[in-house]
PDB file of C-alpha atoms in Angstrom:
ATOM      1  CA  UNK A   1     145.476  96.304 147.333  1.00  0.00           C
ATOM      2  CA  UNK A   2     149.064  97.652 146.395  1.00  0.00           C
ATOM      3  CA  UNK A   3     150.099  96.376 142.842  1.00  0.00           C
ATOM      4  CA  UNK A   4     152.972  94.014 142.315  1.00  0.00           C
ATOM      5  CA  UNK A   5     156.218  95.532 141.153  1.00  0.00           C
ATOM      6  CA  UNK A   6     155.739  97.074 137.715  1.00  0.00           C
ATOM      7  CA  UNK A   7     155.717  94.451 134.355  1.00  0.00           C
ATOM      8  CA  UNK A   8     153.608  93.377 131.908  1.00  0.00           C
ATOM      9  CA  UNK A   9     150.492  92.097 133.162  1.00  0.00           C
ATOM     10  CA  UNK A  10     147.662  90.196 131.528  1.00  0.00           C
ATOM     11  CA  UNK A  11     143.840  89.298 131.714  1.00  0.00           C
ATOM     12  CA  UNK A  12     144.582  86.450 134.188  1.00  0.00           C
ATOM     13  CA  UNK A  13     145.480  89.335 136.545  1.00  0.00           C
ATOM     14  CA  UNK A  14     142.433  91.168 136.127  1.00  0.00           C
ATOM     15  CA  UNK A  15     140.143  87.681 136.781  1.00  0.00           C
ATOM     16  CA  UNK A  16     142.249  87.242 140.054  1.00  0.00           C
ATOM     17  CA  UNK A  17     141.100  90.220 141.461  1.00  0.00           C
ATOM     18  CA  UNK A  18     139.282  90.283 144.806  1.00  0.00           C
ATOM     19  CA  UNK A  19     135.158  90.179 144.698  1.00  0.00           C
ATOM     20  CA  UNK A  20     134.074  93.705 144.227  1.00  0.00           C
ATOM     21  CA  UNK A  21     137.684  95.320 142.992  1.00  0.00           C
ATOM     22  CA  UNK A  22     137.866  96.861 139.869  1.00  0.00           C
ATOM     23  CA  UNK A  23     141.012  97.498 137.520  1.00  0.00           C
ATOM     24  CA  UNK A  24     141.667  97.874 133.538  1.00  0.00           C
ATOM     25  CA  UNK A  25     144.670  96.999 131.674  1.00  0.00           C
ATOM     26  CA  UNK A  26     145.918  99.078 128.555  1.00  0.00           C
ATOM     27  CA  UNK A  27     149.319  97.180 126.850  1.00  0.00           C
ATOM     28  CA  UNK A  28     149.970  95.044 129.823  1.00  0.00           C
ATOM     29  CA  UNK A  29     149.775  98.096 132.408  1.00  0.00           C
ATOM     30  CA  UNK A  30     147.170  98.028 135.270  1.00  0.00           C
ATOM     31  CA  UNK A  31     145.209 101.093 135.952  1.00  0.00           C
ATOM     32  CA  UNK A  32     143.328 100.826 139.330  1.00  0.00           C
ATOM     33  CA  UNK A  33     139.705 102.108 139.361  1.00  0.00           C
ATOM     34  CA  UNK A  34     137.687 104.061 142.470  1.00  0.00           C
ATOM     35  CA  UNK A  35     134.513 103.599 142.847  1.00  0.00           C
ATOM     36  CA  UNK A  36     132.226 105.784 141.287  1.00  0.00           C
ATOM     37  CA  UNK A  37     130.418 109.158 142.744  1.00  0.00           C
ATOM     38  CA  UNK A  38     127.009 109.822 142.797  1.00  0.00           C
ATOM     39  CA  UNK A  39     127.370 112.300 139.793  1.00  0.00           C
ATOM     40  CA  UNK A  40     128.899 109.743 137.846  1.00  0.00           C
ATOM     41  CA  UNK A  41     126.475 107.185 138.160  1.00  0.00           C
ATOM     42  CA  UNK A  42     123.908 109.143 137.873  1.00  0.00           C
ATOM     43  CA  UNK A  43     125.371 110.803 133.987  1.00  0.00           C
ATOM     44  CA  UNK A  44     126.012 106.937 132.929  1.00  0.00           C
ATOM     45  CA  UNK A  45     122.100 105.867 134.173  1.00  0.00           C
ATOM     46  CA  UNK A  46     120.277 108.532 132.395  1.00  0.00           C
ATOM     47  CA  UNK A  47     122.902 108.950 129.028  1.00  0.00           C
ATOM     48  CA  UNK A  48     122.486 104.874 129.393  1.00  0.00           C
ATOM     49  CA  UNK A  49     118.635 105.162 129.024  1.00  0.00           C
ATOM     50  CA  UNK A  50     118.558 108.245 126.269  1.00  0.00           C
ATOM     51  CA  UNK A  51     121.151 106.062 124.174  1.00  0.00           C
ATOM     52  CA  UNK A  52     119.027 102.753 124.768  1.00  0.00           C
ATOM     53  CA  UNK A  53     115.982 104.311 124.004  1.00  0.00           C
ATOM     54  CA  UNK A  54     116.805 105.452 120.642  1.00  0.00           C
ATOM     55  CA  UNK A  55     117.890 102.272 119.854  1.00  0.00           C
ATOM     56  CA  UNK A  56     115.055 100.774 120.832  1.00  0.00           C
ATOM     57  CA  UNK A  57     113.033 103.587 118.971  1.00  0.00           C
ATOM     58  CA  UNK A  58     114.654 103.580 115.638  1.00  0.00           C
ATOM     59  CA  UNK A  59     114.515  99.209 115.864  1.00  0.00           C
ATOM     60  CA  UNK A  60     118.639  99.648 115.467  1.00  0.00           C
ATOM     61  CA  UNK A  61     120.885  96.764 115.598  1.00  0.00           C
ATOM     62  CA  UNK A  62     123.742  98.777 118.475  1.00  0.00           C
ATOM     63  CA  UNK A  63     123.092  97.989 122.013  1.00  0.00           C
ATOM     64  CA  UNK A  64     124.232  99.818 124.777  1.00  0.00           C
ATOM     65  CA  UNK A  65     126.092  98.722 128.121  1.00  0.00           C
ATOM     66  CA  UNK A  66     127.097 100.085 131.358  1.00  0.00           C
ATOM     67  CA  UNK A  67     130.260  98.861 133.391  1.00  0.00           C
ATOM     68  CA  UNK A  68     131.187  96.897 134.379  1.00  0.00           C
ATOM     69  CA  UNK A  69     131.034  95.566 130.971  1.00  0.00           C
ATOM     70  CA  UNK A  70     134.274  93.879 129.509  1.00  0.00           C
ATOM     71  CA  UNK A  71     135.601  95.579 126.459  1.00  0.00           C
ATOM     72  CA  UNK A  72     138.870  93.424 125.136  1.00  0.00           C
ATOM     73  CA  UNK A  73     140.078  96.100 122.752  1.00  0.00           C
ATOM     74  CA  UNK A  74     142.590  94.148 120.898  1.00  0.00           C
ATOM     75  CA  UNK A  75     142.851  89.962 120.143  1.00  0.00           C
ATOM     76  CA  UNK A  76     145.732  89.822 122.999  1.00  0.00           C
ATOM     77  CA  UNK A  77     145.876  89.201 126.548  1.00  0.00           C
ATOM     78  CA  UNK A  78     147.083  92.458 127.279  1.00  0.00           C
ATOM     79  CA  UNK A  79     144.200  94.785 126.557  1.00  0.00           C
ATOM     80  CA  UNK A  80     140.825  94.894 128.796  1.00  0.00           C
ATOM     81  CA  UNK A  81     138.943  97.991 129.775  1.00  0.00           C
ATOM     82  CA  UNK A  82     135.102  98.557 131.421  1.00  0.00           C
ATOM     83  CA  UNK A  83     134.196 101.934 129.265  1.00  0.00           C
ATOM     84  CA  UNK A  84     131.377 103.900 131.159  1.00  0.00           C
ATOM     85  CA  UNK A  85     129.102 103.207 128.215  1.00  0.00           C
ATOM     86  CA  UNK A  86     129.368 100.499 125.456  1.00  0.00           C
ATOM     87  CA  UNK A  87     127.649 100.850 122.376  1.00  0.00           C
ATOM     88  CA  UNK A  88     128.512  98.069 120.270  1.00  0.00           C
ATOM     89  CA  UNK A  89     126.680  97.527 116.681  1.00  0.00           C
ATOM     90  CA  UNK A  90     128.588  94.297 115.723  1.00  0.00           C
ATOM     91  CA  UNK A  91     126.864  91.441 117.239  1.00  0.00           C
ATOM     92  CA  UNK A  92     129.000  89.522 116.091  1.00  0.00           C
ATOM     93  CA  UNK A  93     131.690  91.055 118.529  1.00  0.00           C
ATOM     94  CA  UNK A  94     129.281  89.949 121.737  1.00  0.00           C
ATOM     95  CA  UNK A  95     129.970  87.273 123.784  1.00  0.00           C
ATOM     96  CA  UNK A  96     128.901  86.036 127.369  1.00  0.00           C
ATOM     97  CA  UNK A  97     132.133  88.097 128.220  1.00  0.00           C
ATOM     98  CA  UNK A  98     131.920  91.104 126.941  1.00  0.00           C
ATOM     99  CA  UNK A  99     132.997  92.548 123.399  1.00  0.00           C
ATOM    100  CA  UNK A 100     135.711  91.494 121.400  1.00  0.00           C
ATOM    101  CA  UNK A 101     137.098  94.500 119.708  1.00  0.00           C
ATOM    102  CA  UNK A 102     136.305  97.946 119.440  1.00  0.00           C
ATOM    103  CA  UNK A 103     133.064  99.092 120.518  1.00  0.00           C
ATOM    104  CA  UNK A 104     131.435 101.728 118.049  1.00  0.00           C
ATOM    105  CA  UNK A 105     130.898 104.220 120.678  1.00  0.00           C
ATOM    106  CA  UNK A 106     132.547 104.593 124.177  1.00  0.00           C
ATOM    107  CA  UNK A 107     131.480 107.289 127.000  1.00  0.00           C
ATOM    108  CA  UNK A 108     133.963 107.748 129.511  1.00  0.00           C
ATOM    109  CA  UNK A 109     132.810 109.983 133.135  1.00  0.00           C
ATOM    110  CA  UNK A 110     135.890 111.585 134.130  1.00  0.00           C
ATOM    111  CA  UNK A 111     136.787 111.171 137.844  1.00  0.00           C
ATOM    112  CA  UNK A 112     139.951 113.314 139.233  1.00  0.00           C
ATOM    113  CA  UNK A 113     141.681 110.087 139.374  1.00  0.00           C
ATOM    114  CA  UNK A 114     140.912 108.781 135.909  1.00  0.00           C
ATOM    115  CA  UNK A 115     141.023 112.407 134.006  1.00  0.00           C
ATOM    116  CA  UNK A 116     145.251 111.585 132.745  1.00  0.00           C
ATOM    117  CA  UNK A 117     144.250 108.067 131.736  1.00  0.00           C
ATOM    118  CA  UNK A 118     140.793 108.982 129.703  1.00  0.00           C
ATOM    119  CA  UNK A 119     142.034 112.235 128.450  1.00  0.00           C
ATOM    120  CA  UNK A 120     145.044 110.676 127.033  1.00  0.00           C
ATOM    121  CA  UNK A 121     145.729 106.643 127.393  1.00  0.00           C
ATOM    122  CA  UNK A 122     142.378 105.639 126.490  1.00  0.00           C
ATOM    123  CA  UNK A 123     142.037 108.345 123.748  1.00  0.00           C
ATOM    124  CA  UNK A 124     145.122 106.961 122.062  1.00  0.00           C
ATOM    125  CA  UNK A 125     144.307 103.524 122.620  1.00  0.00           C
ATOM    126  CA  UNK A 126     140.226 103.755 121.542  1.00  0.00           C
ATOM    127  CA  UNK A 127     140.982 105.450 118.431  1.00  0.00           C
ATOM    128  CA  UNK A 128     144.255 102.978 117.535  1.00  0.00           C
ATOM    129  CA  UNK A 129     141.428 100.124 118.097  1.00  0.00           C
ATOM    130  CA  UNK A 130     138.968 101.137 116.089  1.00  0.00           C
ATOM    131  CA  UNK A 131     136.085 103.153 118.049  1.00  0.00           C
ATOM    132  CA  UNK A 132     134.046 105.319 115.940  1.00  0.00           C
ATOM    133  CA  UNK A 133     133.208 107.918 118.706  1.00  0.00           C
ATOM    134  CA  UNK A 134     134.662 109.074 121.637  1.00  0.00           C
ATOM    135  CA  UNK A 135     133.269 111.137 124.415  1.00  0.00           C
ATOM    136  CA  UNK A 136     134.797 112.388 127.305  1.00  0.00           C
ATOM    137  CA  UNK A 137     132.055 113.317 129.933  1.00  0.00           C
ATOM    138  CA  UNK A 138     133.799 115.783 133.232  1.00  0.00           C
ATOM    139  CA  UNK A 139     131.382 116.414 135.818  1.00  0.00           C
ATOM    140  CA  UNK A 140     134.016 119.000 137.722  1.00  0.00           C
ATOM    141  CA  UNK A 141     133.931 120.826 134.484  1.00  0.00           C
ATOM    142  CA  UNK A 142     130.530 120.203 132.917  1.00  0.00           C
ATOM    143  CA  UNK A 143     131.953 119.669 129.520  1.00  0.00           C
ATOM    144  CA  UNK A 144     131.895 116.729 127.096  1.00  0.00           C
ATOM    145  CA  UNK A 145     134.894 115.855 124.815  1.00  0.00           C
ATOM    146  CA  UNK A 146     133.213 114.810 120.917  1.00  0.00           C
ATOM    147  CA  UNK A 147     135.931 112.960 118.993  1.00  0.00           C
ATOM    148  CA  UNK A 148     134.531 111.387 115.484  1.00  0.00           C
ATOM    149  CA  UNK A 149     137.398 108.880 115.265  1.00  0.00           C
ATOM    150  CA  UNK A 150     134.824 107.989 111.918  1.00  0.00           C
ATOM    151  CA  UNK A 151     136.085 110.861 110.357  1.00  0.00           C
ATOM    152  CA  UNK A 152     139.250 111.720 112.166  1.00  0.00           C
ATOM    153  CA  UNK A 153     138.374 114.700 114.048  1.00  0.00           C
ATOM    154  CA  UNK A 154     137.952 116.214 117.129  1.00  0.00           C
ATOM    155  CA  UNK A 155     134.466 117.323 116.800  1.00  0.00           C
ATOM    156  CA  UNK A 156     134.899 119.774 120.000  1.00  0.00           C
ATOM    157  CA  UNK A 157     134.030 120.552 123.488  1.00  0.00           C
ATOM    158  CA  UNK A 158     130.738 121.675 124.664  1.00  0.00           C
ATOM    159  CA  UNK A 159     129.303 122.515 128.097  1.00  0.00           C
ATOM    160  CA  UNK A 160     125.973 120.424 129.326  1.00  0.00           C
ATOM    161  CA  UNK A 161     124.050 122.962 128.484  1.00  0.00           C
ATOM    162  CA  UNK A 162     124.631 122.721 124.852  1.00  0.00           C
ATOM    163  CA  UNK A 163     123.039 120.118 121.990  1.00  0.00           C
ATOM    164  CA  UNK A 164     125.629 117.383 121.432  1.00  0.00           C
ATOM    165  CA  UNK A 165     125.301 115.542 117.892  1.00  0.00           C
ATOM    166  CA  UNK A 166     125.907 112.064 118.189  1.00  0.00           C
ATOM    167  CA  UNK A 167     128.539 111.446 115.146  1.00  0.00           C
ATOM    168  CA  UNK A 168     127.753 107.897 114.397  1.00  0.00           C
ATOM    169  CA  UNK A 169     123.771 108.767 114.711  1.00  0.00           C
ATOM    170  CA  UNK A 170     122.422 111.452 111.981  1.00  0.00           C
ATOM    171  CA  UNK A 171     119.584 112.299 114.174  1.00  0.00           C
ATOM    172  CA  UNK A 172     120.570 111.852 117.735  1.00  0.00           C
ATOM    173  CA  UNK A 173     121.175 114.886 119.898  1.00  0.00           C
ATOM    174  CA  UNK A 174     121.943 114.686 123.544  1.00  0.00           C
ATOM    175  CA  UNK A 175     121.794 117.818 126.319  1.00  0.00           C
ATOM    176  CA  UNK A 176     123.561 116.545 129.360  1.00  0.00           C
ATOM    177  CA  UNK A 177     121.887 119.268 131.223  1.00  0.00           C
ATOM    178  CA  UNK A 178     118.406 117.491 130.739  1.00  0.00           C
ATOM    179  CA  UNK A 179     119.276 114.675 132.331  1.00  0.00           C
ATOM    180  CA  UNK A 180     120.737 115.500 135.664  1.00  0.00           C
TER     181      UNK A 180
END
């Protein structure tokens, strides 16, 4: 579906989309979104279920969700994004829509399509919001991307083989390697 001519768009837009078509909108600018690959869903199902898990585990009050799952970012009309993974510790923040405001944790898969917008809109615009943690999962690579927005650092890059510390968990480690 080609995009009207450029402006500032809101969340009506996004509900008027077509059954089964996708799209997130960062300060009133659409950003299209492919379907997913098989390497991609298959990172968000199994980080999904090692994150949930835990949870579950440690009786914790976060939850976890997968997109589509409606994240508005900001209390505007001009801010709506579907984050990979959700982890969201404010229950207050839950609704039968989504979450309103910043989730505590957001995993983004990098597609070649998305890798400009995660790598650098959504970056900008998750730690402006409020996220806690940021990580930047790239298949093509096999990297993750740690940013501890908590304590205003990038906390580094490591390959899937490595042992990723979760920052806003003191005992949660995660080797992407494992689960793929």
């Amino acid at each position: 579906m080609s995009l009207p001519p450029e402006q500032d768009y809101t969340i009506e837009y996004i509900y008027s989309l077509p059954e089964g078509e996708r799209a997130e909108l960062i300060n009133g600018q659409i950003y299209s979104m492919s379907p997913p690959s098989m390497i991609h869903q298959k990172i968000v199902t199994r980080l999904s279920a090692v994150i949930g898990s835990y949870i579950h585990k440690k009786h914790g009050s976060c939850e976890s969700f997968v997109a589509p799952f409606a994240v508005f970012l900001n209390a505007d009309d001009k801010n709506y994004v579907e984050p990979d993974i959700s982890v969201i510790c404010d229950k207050l923040k839950l609704d039968d829509k989504g979450c309103n405001g910043a989730p505590d944790w957001i995993i983004e898969v990098v597609s070649p399509s998305s890798e400009r917008i995660d790598y650098g809109i959504k970056l900008f615009k998750y730690r402006s919001a409020g996220v806690r943690e940021y990580w930047i999962v790239n298949p093509q690579k096999s990297t993750v991307t740690v940013f501890d927005f908590e304590k205003d650092q990038y906390s580094g890059q490591y390959i899937f083989t490595d042992d990723i510390p979760v920052c806003i968990y003191d005992n949660l480690i995660i080797n992407i390697s494992n689960l793929i």
